[in-house]
Amino acid sequence: MSRFPLTARGTGAAVLAFTAFVAAHAFQITELLYISALLTVAVAGSVATLYLVRRTERVERFFDPDVGTVGRDLDVHLRVEIRSPLPTAQGRWRDRLPDGVTGVPEGVFPQTGSGMRTGQRGVDLHYSVTPQRRGIRNIGPISVSSTDPFGFARRRHAIGRPLPLTVTPAVLTLAPLADQAGDVGGTMHATTDQIGQGSDNLVPRHYAPGDSMRRIHWRASAHRDQLMVRQEEQESTPTAIVVLDRASGRWNVEATRAPGGDRGFETAVCACVSIAARLVQEGYLVRVVDFDGAALSDPIDGGDAAGIERLAIDLAPITARRDGMPETLAAVLSGETVGPLVVIGGVLTPPDAAALAPLAHHSSLPVLLAVTPTPGALAEAAASGWRVGRIATEDELEGAWADAVQRGAHRVFS
């Protein structure tokens, strides 16, 4: 938008005033001097009313809903108050949208009356936007282009400050675990959890590196011709763990700069919150951590829908920044036995799969999803007990998850 203060009408009036002034001297017509002076005063007065007269401006802004979600429409509401001793004519308004948010934030700004009168103190505006990328996005400020009552001058200026909008990752609806056995299901199916030794309700499982030799179940080992260890069942709230790989070395550099920059990392974040939502619906107490075991959000109780909303908000600003290694995760979780253990990674190599192999025996439902697996990585993970899948895009997530938890298929790609 040009910063020139005159409209086309005002420019024409100024040109006409100058022409009348020149003609008055050239043809000795005194009346043209009056016309020139009148037009000059009118144009100058119009500019003065917009730029010199004191105005009071204020804007209130809110979003509906308060938090945006990638791919879902959101309404932006504004109430703009402009009070001036003089009325202003109809103009235009435009709100500023950041990268990652699309919409048509502009329209006609109605004329405003004199501030000396009651009424017309506020103008209500609204428009819809669609967030396209996760993160904290500043909406605003709004700029208003107004003109004087004669339409000779215009003024475009910003009002208010930007308001941050939190854009959370999309939450996809994933297949349930209803077809799983009782020891896999959450409180919606069974309420058992396995812990260390005991004399009642003993359940043998495969030996995993790090298990105490005193827990070896010799009868079960002899029966199955492989080492088995004891664990007992007790009534409790079953736990599920979702692990999001944030190591910068396994994502594109854009994933470390700002949310929404790397499509692969966005797929992983979407998978993280979607899987957590599915497990919470199943009744699990869900923990969401990264590869070094650090919590990315507070634990979420089974059936707690508000907890998923908090998780989505906590994941809105995260980027890839830590250098967590699979070996670190294996060490952190080696002493735990949980229900579902879902690991979501970026670049997955055969050495990474080998480092994660021991964890498959500490979970009743080990699932490993990778955005960019290298040749042979998923095959090695599947051989060690993981249910694996590739999720290069969000469109592949639903199918990969269904294959893993319902049919138990290993989606192995060479």
CSV table of C-alpha atoms in Angstrom, one decimal:
chain,number,residue,atom,x,y,z
A,1,MET,CA,0.0,0.0,0.0
A,2,SER,CA,1.4,3.4,-1.0
A,3,ARG,CA,2.2,5.9,1.8
A,4,PHE,CA,1.0,8.8,-0.4
A,5,PRO,CA,-1.7,10.5,1.8
A,6,LEU,CA,-4.1,11.6,-1.0
A,7,THR,CA,-6.7,9.4,-2.7
A,8,ALA,CA,-7.4,9.7,-6.5
A,9,ARG,CA,-10.1,12.3,-5.7
A,10,GLY,CA,-7.7,14.3,-3.5
A,11,THR,CA,-4.9,14.1,-6.1
A,12,GLY,CA,-7.4,15.4,-8.7
A,13,ALA,CA,-8.4,18.2,-6.4
A,14,ALA,CA,-4.8,19.2,-5.7
A,15,VAL,CA,-4.0,19.2,-9.5
A,16,LEU,CA,-7.1,21.3,-10.1
A,17,ALA,CA,-6.1,23.8,-7.4
A,18,PHE,CA,-2.6,24.1,-8.9
A,19,THR,CA,-4.1,24.5,-12.5
A,20,ALA,CA,-6.6,27.1,-11.3
A,21,PHE,CA,-3.8,29.1,-9.6
A,22,VAL,CA,-1.6,29.0,-12.8
A,23,ALA,CA,-4.6,30.0,-15.0
A,24,ALA,CA,-5.6,32.8,-12.7
A,25,HIS,CA,-2.2,34.5,-13.2
A,26,ALA,CA,-2.1,33.7,-16.9
A,27,PHE,CA,-5.5,35.0,-17.7
A,28,GLN,CA,-5.9,37.5,-14.9
A,29,ILE,CA,-9.1,35.8,-13.7
A,30,THR,CA,-9.5,36.6,-10.0
A,31,GLU,CA,-12.2,34.0,-9.4
A,32,LEU,CA,-9.8,31.2,-10.2
A,33,LEU,CA,-7.7,32.2,-7.3
A,34,TYR,CA,-10.7,31.8,-5.0
A,35,ILE,CA,-11.3,28.3,-6.4
A,36,SER,CA,-7.6,27.4,-6.1
A,37,ALA,CA,-7.5,28.6,-2.4
A,38,LEU,CA,-10.8,26.7,-1.6
A,39,LEU,CA,-9.5,23.4,-3.0
A,40,THR,CA,-6.1,23.8,-1.3
A,41,VAL,CA,-7.7,24.4,2.0
A,42,ALA,CA,-10.1,21.5,1.5
A,43,VAL,CA,-7.3,19.1,0.7
A,44,ALA,CA,-5.0,20.3,3.5
A,45,GLY,CA,-7.9,20.2,5.9
A,46,SER,CA,-8.7,16.6,4.9
A,47,VAL,CA,-5.1,15.5,5.5
A,48,ALA,CA,-5.0,17.3,8.9
A,49,THR,CA,-8.2,15.6,10.1
A,50,LEU,CA,-6.6,12.2,9.6
A,51,TYR,CA,-3.0,12.9,10.7
A,52,LEU,CA,-3.2,15.7,13.2
A,53,VAL,CA,-6.4,15.2,15.0
A,54,ARG,CA,-6.0,13.1,18.1
A,55,ARG,CA,-7.7,9.7,18.0
A,56,THR,CA,-8.2,7.0,20.5
A,57,GLU,CA,-7.8,3.5,19.1
A,58,ARG,CA,-8.2,0.1,20.8
A,59,VAL,CA,-8.7,-3.5,19.6
A,60,GLU,CA,-9.8,-6.7,21.4
A,61,ARG,CA,-9.1,-10.0,19.8
A,62,PHE,CA,-10.1,-13.6,20.6
A,63,PHE,CA,-10.1,-17.0,18.9
A,64,ASP,CA,-12.9,-19.5,18.7
A,65,PRO,CA,-11.8,-22.1,19.7
A,66,ASP,CA,-9.0,-20.8,21.9
A,67,VAL,CA,-6.5,-23.3,20.6
A,68,GLY,CA,-6.1,-24.1,16.9
A,69,THR,CA,-5.5,-27.5,15.4
A,70,VAL,CA,-3.7,-28.2,12.1
A,71,GLY,CA,-6.2,-28.5,9.3
A,72,ARG,CA,-9.2,-27.3,11.2
A,73,ASP,CA,-10.9,-23.9,10.7
A,74,LEU,CA,-10.9,-21.4,13.4
A,75,ASP,CA,-12.7,-18.1,13.8
A,76,VAL,CA,-10.9,-14.8,14.7
A,77,HIS,CA,-13.1,-12.2,16.3
A,78,LEU,CA,-12.1,-8.5,16.7
A,79,ARG,CA,-13.7,-5.5,18.3
A,80,VAL,CA,-12.1,-2.3,17.1
A,81,GLU,CA,-12.8,1.0,18.8
A,82,ILE,CA,-11.8,4.3,17.1
A,83,ARG,CA,-12.8,7.5,18.7
A,84,SER,CA,-12.1,10.8,17.0
A,85,PRO,CA,-13.7,14.3,17.3
A,86,LEU,CA,-14.4,14.1,13.6
A,87,PRO,CA,-16.3,11.3,11.7
A,88,THR,CA,-14.4,9.1,9.2
A,89,ALA,CA,-15.7,7.7,6.0
A,90,GLN,CA,-15.9,4.0,5.0
A,91,GLY,CA,-12.5,2.3,4.6
A,92,ARG,CA,-10.8,-1.1,4.4
A,93,TRP,CA,-9.2,-3.3,7.1
A,94,ARG,CA,-6.7,-6.1,6.9
A,95,ASP,CA,-5.3,-8.4,9.6
A,96,ARG,CA,-1.8,-9.8,9.5
A,97,LEU,CA,-1.5,-13.6,9.2
A,98,PRO,CA,1.8,-15.4,9.8
A,99,ASP,CA,3.3,-18.2,7.8
A,100,GLY,CA,1.5,-21.4,8.4
A,101,VAL,CA,-2.0,-19.8,8.7
A,102,THR,CA,-4.2,-19.2,5.7
A,103,GLY,CA,-7.4,-17.2,5.4
A,104,VAL,CA,-8.9,-14.0,4.0
A,105,PRO,CA,-8.4,-11.5,6.8
A,106,GLU,CA,-9.8,-8.3,5.2
A,107,GLY,CA,-13.0,-6.5,4.5
A,108,VAL,CA,-14.8,-3.2,4.5
A,109,PHE,CA,-14.4,-1.0,7.6
A,110,PRO,CA,-17.6,1.0,8.2
A,111,GLN,CA,-17.7,4.7,8.7
A,112,THR,CA,-17.4,6.0,12.2
A,113,GLY,CA,-19.2,8.9,13.8
A,114,SER,CA,-17.9,11.7,15.9
A,115,GLY,CA,-16.5,10.8,19.3
A,116,MET,CA,-18.6,13.6,20.7
A,117,ARG,CA,-21.7,11.5,20.1
A,118,THR,CA,-22.8,8.3,21.8
A,119,GLY,CA,-23.0,5.1,19.8
A,120,GLN,CA,-20.8,3.6,17.1
A,121,ARG,CA,-18.0,3.3,19.5
A,122,GLY,CA,-17.0,-0.2,18.5
A,123,VAL,CA,-16.9,-2.2,15.2
A,124,ASP,CA,-17.1,-6.0,15.4
A,125,LEU,CA,-15.2,-7.9,12.7
A,126,HIS,CA,-14.6,-11.6,12.2
A,127,TYR,CA,-13.1,-14.0,9.7
A,128,SER,CA,-12.0,-17.6,9.5
A,129,VAL,CA,-8.5,-19.0,9.2
A,130,THR,CA,-7.1,-22.5,8.7
A,131,PRO,CA,-3.8,-23.3,10.5
A,132,GLN,CA,-1.5,-25.4,8.3
A,133,ARG,CA,1.5,-25.8,10.5
A,134,ARG,CA,2.0,-26.5,14.2
A,135,GLY,CA,3.5,-23.9,16.5
A,136,ILE,CA,2.9,-20.6,18.3
A,137,ARG,CA,1.7,-18.2,15.6
A,138,ASN,CA,1.1,-14.4,16.1
A,139,ILE,CA,-2.1,-13.1,14.6
A,140,GLY,CA,-2.2,-9.3,14.0
A,141,PRO,CA,-1.9,-6.4,14.3
A,142,ILE,CA,-4.9,-5.2,12.3
A,143,SER,CA,-4.4,-2.3,9.9
A,144,VAL,CA,-7.2,0.1,9.0
A,145,SER,CA,-7.3,2.3,6.0
A,146,SER,CA,-9.6,5.3,6.6
A,147,THR,CA,-10.5,8.4,4.7
A,148,ASP,CA,-11.8,11.8,5.6
A,149,PRO,CA,-15.5,12.7,5.0
A,150,PHE,CA,-14.7,14.3,1.6
A,151,GLY,CA,-12.6,11.3,0.4
A,152,PHE,CA,-9.6,13.5,-0.3
A,153,ALA,CA,-7.0,11.9,2.1
A,154,ARG,CA,-6.4,8.4,3.4
A,155,ARG,CA,-4.5,6.9,6.3
A,156,ARG,CA,-3.5,3.3,6.9
A,157,HIS,CA,-2.2,2.4,10.3
A,158,ALA,CA,-1.8,-0.6,12.6
A,159,ILE,CA,-4.0,-0.9,15.7
A,160,GLY,CA,-3.2,-3.1,18.7
A,161,ARG,CA,-0.6,-5.9,19.1
A,162,PRO,CA,-0.4,-9.4,17.8
A,163,LEU,CA,-2.0,-12.1,19.8
A,164,PRO,CA,-0.3,-15.5,19.9
A,165,LEU,CA,-2.3,-18.5,18.6
A,166,THR,CA,-1.3,-22.0,19.8
A,167,VAL,CA,-1.6,-24.5,16.9
A,168,THR,CA,-1.6,-28.1,18.0
A,169,PRO,CA,-0.8,-31.1,15.9
A,170,ALA,CA,-3.7,-32.9,14.3
A,171,VAL,CA,-5.1,-35.9,16.2
A,172,LEU,CA,-6.1,-38.8,13.9
A,173,THR,CA,-8.6,-41.5,14.8
A,174,LEU,CA,-6.7,-44.7,15.1
A,175,ALA,CA,-7.8,-48.3,15.3
A,176,PRO,CA,-8.7,-49.6,18.8
A,177,LEU,CA,-7.0,-52.5,20.6
A,178,ALA,CA,-10.2,-54.3,21.1
A,179,ASP,CA,-8.9,-57.4,19.3
A,180,GLN,CA,-5.9,-57.8,21.6
A,181,ALA,CA,-5.6,-60.3,24.4
A,182,GLY,CA,-6.5,-59.3,27.9
A,183,ASP,CA,-3.0,-58.8,29.1
A,184,VAL,CA,-2.5,-56.2,26.3
A,185,GLY,CA,-5.7,-54.2,26.9
A,186,GLY,CA,-6.0,-51.2,29.3
A,187,THR,CA,-8.5,-50.7,32.0
A,188,MET,CA,-11.2,-51.0,29.3
A,189,HIS,CA,-10.2,-54.6,28.8
A,190,ALA,CA,-8.2,-55.8,31.8
A,191,THR,CA,-6.6,-54.2,34.9
A,192,THR,CA,-3.4,-56.2,35.3
A,193,ASP,CA,0.1,-55.1,35.5
A,194,GLN,CA,3.3,-57.1,35.8
A,195,ILE,CA,5.9,-56.4,38.4
A,196,GLY,CA,8.9,-58.3,39.8
A,197,GLN,CA,8.9,-61.5,41.9
A,198,GLY,CA,6.1,-63.1,43.9
A,199,SER,CA,4.6,-66.4,44.8
A,200,ASP,CA,1.1,-66.0,43.5
A,201,ASN,CA,-0.2,-65.4,40.0
A,202,LEU,CA,3.2,-66.0,38.5
A,203,VAL,CA,3.4,-65.5,34.7
A,204,PRO,CA,6.6,-66.5,32.9
A,205,ARG,CA,8.0,-64.4,30.1
A,206,HIS,CA,11.1,-64.5,27.8
A,207,TYR,CA,14.4,-63.7,29.4
A,208,ALA,CA,15.8,-60.3,28.5
A,209,PRO,CA,19.3,-58.9,29.1
A,210,GLY,CA,19.6,-57.4,32.5
A,211,ASP,CA,17.1,-59.7,34.2
A,212,SER,CA,18.2,-61.3,37.5
A,213,MET,CA,19.2,-64.9,37.3
A,214,ARG,CA,17.3,-65.5,40.5
A,215,ARG,CA,14.0,-64.8,38.6
A,216,ILE,CA,14.6,-67.6,36.0
A,217,HIS,CA,11.6,-69.9,35.9
A,218,TRP,CA,13.3,-73.3,35.3
A,219,ARG,CA,10.2,-75.3,34.7
A,220,ALA,CA,8.9,-73.0,32.0
A,221,SER,CA,12.4,-72.8,30.6
A,222,ALA,CA,12.7,-76.5,30.3
A,223,HIS,CA,9.2,-76.7,28.8
A,224,ARG,CA,9.9,-74.1,26.1
A,225,ASP,CA,13.5,-74.9,25.6
A,226,GLN,CA,14.5,-71.3,26.2
A,227,LEU,CA,15.1,-69.1,29.3
A,228,MET,CA,12.0,-67.8,30.9
A,229,VAL,CA,11.7,-65.4,34.0
A,230,ARG,CA,9.1,-65.0,36.6
A,231,GLN,CA,6.8,-62.0,37.0
A,232,GLU,CA,3.6,-61.6,38.9
A,233,GLU,CA,0.3,-59.9,38.2
A,234,GLN,CA,-1.4,-57.5,40.4
A,235,GLU,CA,-4.5,-55.4,40.0
A,236,SER,CA,-3.4,-51.8,39.0
A,237,THR,CA,-3.8,-49.2,36.3
A,238,PRO,CA,-1.8,-50.5,33.3
A,239,THR,CA,0.8,-48.1,31.9
A,240,ALA,CA,1.7,-47.4,28.3
A,241,ILE,CA,4.7,-45.4,27.1
A,242,VAL,CA,4.9,-43.4,23.9
A,243,VAL,CA,8.5,-42.4,22.9
A,244,LEU,CA,9.1,-39.5,20.4
A,245,ASP,CA,12.6,-39.4,18.9
A,246,ARG,CA,13.8,-35.7,19.0
A,247,ALA,CA,17.4,-36.3,18.1
A,248,SER,CA,18.4,-33.6,15.6
A,249,GLY,CA,20.7,-36.0,13.7
A,250,ARG,CA,17.7,-38.1,12.6
A,251,TRP,CA,15.6,-35.3,11.2
A,252,ASN,CA,16.1,-32.6,8.5
A,253,VAL,CA,17.7,-29.4,9.8
A,254,GLU,CA,14.4,-27.5,9.4
A,255,ALA,CA,13.0,-29.6,12.3
A,256,THR,CA,15.5,-27.9,14.7
A,257,ARG,CA,14.6,-24.3,13.7
A,258,ALA,CA,10.9,-23.9,14.2
A,259,PRO,CA,7.7,-26.1,14.6
A,260,GLY,CA,6.2,-27.1,11.3
A,261,GLY,CA,9.4,-26.8,9.2
A,262,ASP,CA,10.1,-30.5,8.6
A,263,ARG,CA,7.2,-32.6,7.2
A,264,GLY,CA,8.7,-35.8,8.5
A,265,PHE,CA,9.0,-34.5,12.1
A,266,GLU,CA,5.4,-33.2,11.8
A,267,THR,CA,4.3,-36.7,10.9
A,268,ALA,CA,6.1,-38.0,14.0
A,269,VAL,CA,4.5,-35.4,16.3
A,270,CYS,CA,1.0,-36.2,14.8
A,271,ALA,CA,1.6,-39.9,15.4
A,272,CYS,CA,2.7,-39.3,19.0
A,273,VAL,CA,-0.4,-37.4,20.0
A,274,SER,CA,-2.7,-39.6,18.0
A,275,ILE,CA,-1.4,-42.8,19.5
A,276,ALA,CA,-1.4,-41.4,23.0
A,277,ALA,CA,-5.1,-40.4,22.4
A,278,ARG,CA,-5.9,-44.0,21.3
A,279,LEU,CA,-4.2,-45.5,24.3
A,280,VAL,CA,-5.9,-43.1,26.7
A,281,GLN,CA,-9.2,-44.1,25.2
A,282,GLU,CA,-8.3,-47.7,25.9
A,283,GLY,CA,-7.8,-46.9,29.6
A,284,TYR,CA,-4.1,-46.8,29.9
A,285,LEU,CA,-2.1,-44.4,32.0
A,286,VAL,CA,0.0,-42.9,29.2
A,287,ARG,CA,3.5,-41.4,29.6
A,288,VAL,CA,5.1,-39.5,26.7
A,289,VAL,CA,8.9,-39.3,26.7
A,290,ASP,CA,11.8,-38.7,24.4
A,291,PHE,CA,14.8,-40.9,23.8
A,292,ASP,CA,16.6,-39.8,26.9
A,293,GLY,CA,13.5,-40.6,29.1
A,294,ALA,CA,12.6,-37.0,29.7
A,295,ALA,CA,8.8,-36.4,30.0
A,296,LEU,CA,7.3,-34.3,27.2
A,297,SER,CA,4.1,-33.8,29.2
A,298,ASP,CA,2.4,-34.9,32.4
A,299,PRO,CA,1.2,-38.5,32.6
A,300,ILE,CA,-2.4,-38.9,31.3
A,301,ASP,CA,-4.9,-41.1,33.1
A,302,GLY,CA,-7.0,-43.5,31.2
A,303,GLY,CA,-10.1,-41.9,29.7
A,304,ASP,CA,-8.8,-38.3,30.4
A,305,ALA,CA,-9.7,-36.4,27.2
A,306,ALA,CA,-8.6,-33.1,28.8
A,307,GLY,CA,-5.2,-34.7,29.3
A,308,ILE,CA,-4.8,-35.3,25.5
A,309,GLU,CA,-5.6,-31.6,25.0
A,310,ARG,CA,-2.9,-30.7,27.4
A,311,LEU,CA,-0.5,-33.0,25.6
A,312,ALA,CA,-1.3,-31.5,22.2
A,313,ILE,CA,-0.6,-28.0,23.7
A,314,ASP,CA,2.7,-29.2,25.2
A,315,LEU,CA,3.7,-30.7,21.8
A,316,ALA,CA,2.8,-27.5,19.9
A,317,PRO,CA,6.1,-25.7,20.3
A,318,ILE,CA,8.6,-28.6,20.4
A,319,THR,CA,11.4,-29.0,17.9
A,320,ALA,CA,14.1,-31.6,17.2
A,321,ARG,CA,17.0,-30.6,19.4
A,322,ARG,CA,18.2,-33.4,21.6
A,323,ASP,CA,20.8,-36.0,20.7
A,324,GLY,CA,19.1,-38.9,22.4
A,325,MET,CA,20.3,-42.4,21.4
A,326,PRO,CA,18.4,-45.7,21.3
A,327,GLU,CA,21.0,-47.1,23.7
A,328,THR,CA,20.0,-44.4,26.2
A,329,LEU,CA,16.3,-45.3,25.9
A,330,ALA,CA,17.1,-49.0,26.3
A,331,ALA,CA,19.0,-48.2,29.5
A,332,VAL,CA,16.2,-46.0,30.9
A,333,LEU,CA,13.4,-48.4,30.3
A,334,SER,CA,15.3,-51.7,30.9
A,335,GLY,CA,14.0,-52.0,34.5
A,336,GLU,CA,10.3,-51.5,33.5
A,337,THR,CA,7.7,-53.8,32.2
A,338,VAL,CA,4.7,-52.0,30.6
A,339,GLY,CA,1.7,-52.6,28.4
A,340,PRO,CA,2.1,-51.0,25.0
A,341,LEU,CA,5.5,-49.4,24.2
A,342,VAL,CA,5.4,-47.3,21.1
A,343,VAL,CA,8.6,-45.8,19.7
A,344,ILE,CA,8.3,-43.2,16.9
A,345,GLY,CA,11.6,-42.4,15.2
A,346,GLY,CA,13.0,-40.5,12.2
A,347,VAL,CA,15.9,-42.1,10.4
A,348,LEU,CA,16.1,-45.7,11.6
A,349,THR,CA,19.2,-47.8,10.9
A,350,PRO,CA,19.9,-51.5,11.6
A,351,PRO,CA,22.3,-50.5,14.5
A,352,ASP,CA,19.4,-48.4,16.0
A,353,ALA,CA,17.0,-51.4,15.7
A,354,ALA,CA,19.6,-53.7,17.4
A,355,ALA,CA,19.9,-51.2,20.3
A,356,LEU,CA,16.2,-51.2,20.8
A,357,ALA,CA,15.8,-54.9,20.5
A,358,PRO,CA,15.9,-55.7,24.3
A,359,LEU,CA,12.9,-53.3,24.9
A,360,ALA,CA,10.6,-55.5,22.9
A,361,HIS,CA,10.6,-58.1,25.7
A,362,HIS,CA,9.6,-55.5,28.3
A,363,SER,CA,6.3,-54.7,26.7
A,364,SER,CA,3.1,-56.6,25.9
A,365,LEU,CA,2.7,-54.6,22.7
A,366,PRO,CA,6.0,-53.3,21.3
A,367,VAL,CA,5.4,-51.0,18.3
A,368,LEU,CA,8.2,-49.3,16.4
A,369,LEU,CA,7.2,-46.8,13.7
A,370,ALA,CA,9.8,-45.0,11.6
A,371,VAL,CA,9.5,-42.1,9.2
A,372,THR,CA,12.7,-42.8,7.3
A,373,PRO,CA,13.8,-46.4,7.9
A,374,THR,CA,17.0,-47.4,6.1
A,375,PRO,CA,17.2,-50.8,4.2
A,376,GLY,CA,17.0,-53.7,6.6
A,377,ALA,CA,16.2,-51.7,9.8
A,378,LEU,CA,12.6,-52.6,10.1
A,379,ALA,CA,13.3,-56.3,9.2
A,380,GLU,CA,15.8,-56.5,12.1
A,381,ALA,CA,13.5,-54.8,14.5
A,382,ALA,CA,10.7,-57.2,13.5
A,383,ALA,CA,13.0,-60.2,14.1
A,384,SER,CA,13.6,-59.0,17.6
A,385,GLY,CA,9.9,-58.9,18.5
A,386,TRP,CA,8.8,-55.4,17.5
A,387,ARG,CA,5.7,-54.7,15.4
A,388,VAL,CA,7.0,-52.3,12.9
A,389,GLY,CA,5.7,-49.9,10.2
A,390,ARG,CA,6.8,-47.0,8.1
A,391,ILE,CA,5.0,-43.7,8.3
A,392,ALA,CA,6.6,-41.4,5.8
A,393,THR,CA,3.4,-39.3,5.7
A,394,GLU,CA,0.4,-38.8,8.0
A,395,ASP,CA,-1.7,-40.7,5.4
A,396,GLU,CA,0.2,-43.9,6.2
A,397,LEU,CA,-0.2,-43.6,10.0
A,398,GLU,CA,-3.7,-45.1,10.2
A,399,GLY,CA,-2.8,-48.2,8.1
A,400,ALA,CA,0.5,-48.8,9.8
A,401,TRP,CA,-1.1,-48.6,13.2
A,402,ALA,CA,-3.9,-50.9,12.3
A,403,ASP,CA,-1.5,-53.5,10.8
A,404,ALA,CA,0.6,-53.4,14.0
A,405,VAL,CA,-2.0,-53.6,16.7
A,406,GLN,CA,-4.9,-55.5,15.1
A,407,ARG,CA,-3.4,-57.9,12.6
A,408,GLY,CA,0.1,-58.0,14.1
A,409,ALA,CA,1.6,-57.7,10.6
A,410,HIS,CA,5.1,-56.5,10.2
A,411,ARG,CA,5.3,-53.8,7.5
A,412,VAL,CA,8.8,-54.5,6.5
A,413,PHE,CA,10.3,-52.5,3.6
A,414,SER,CA,13.6,-53.3,2.0
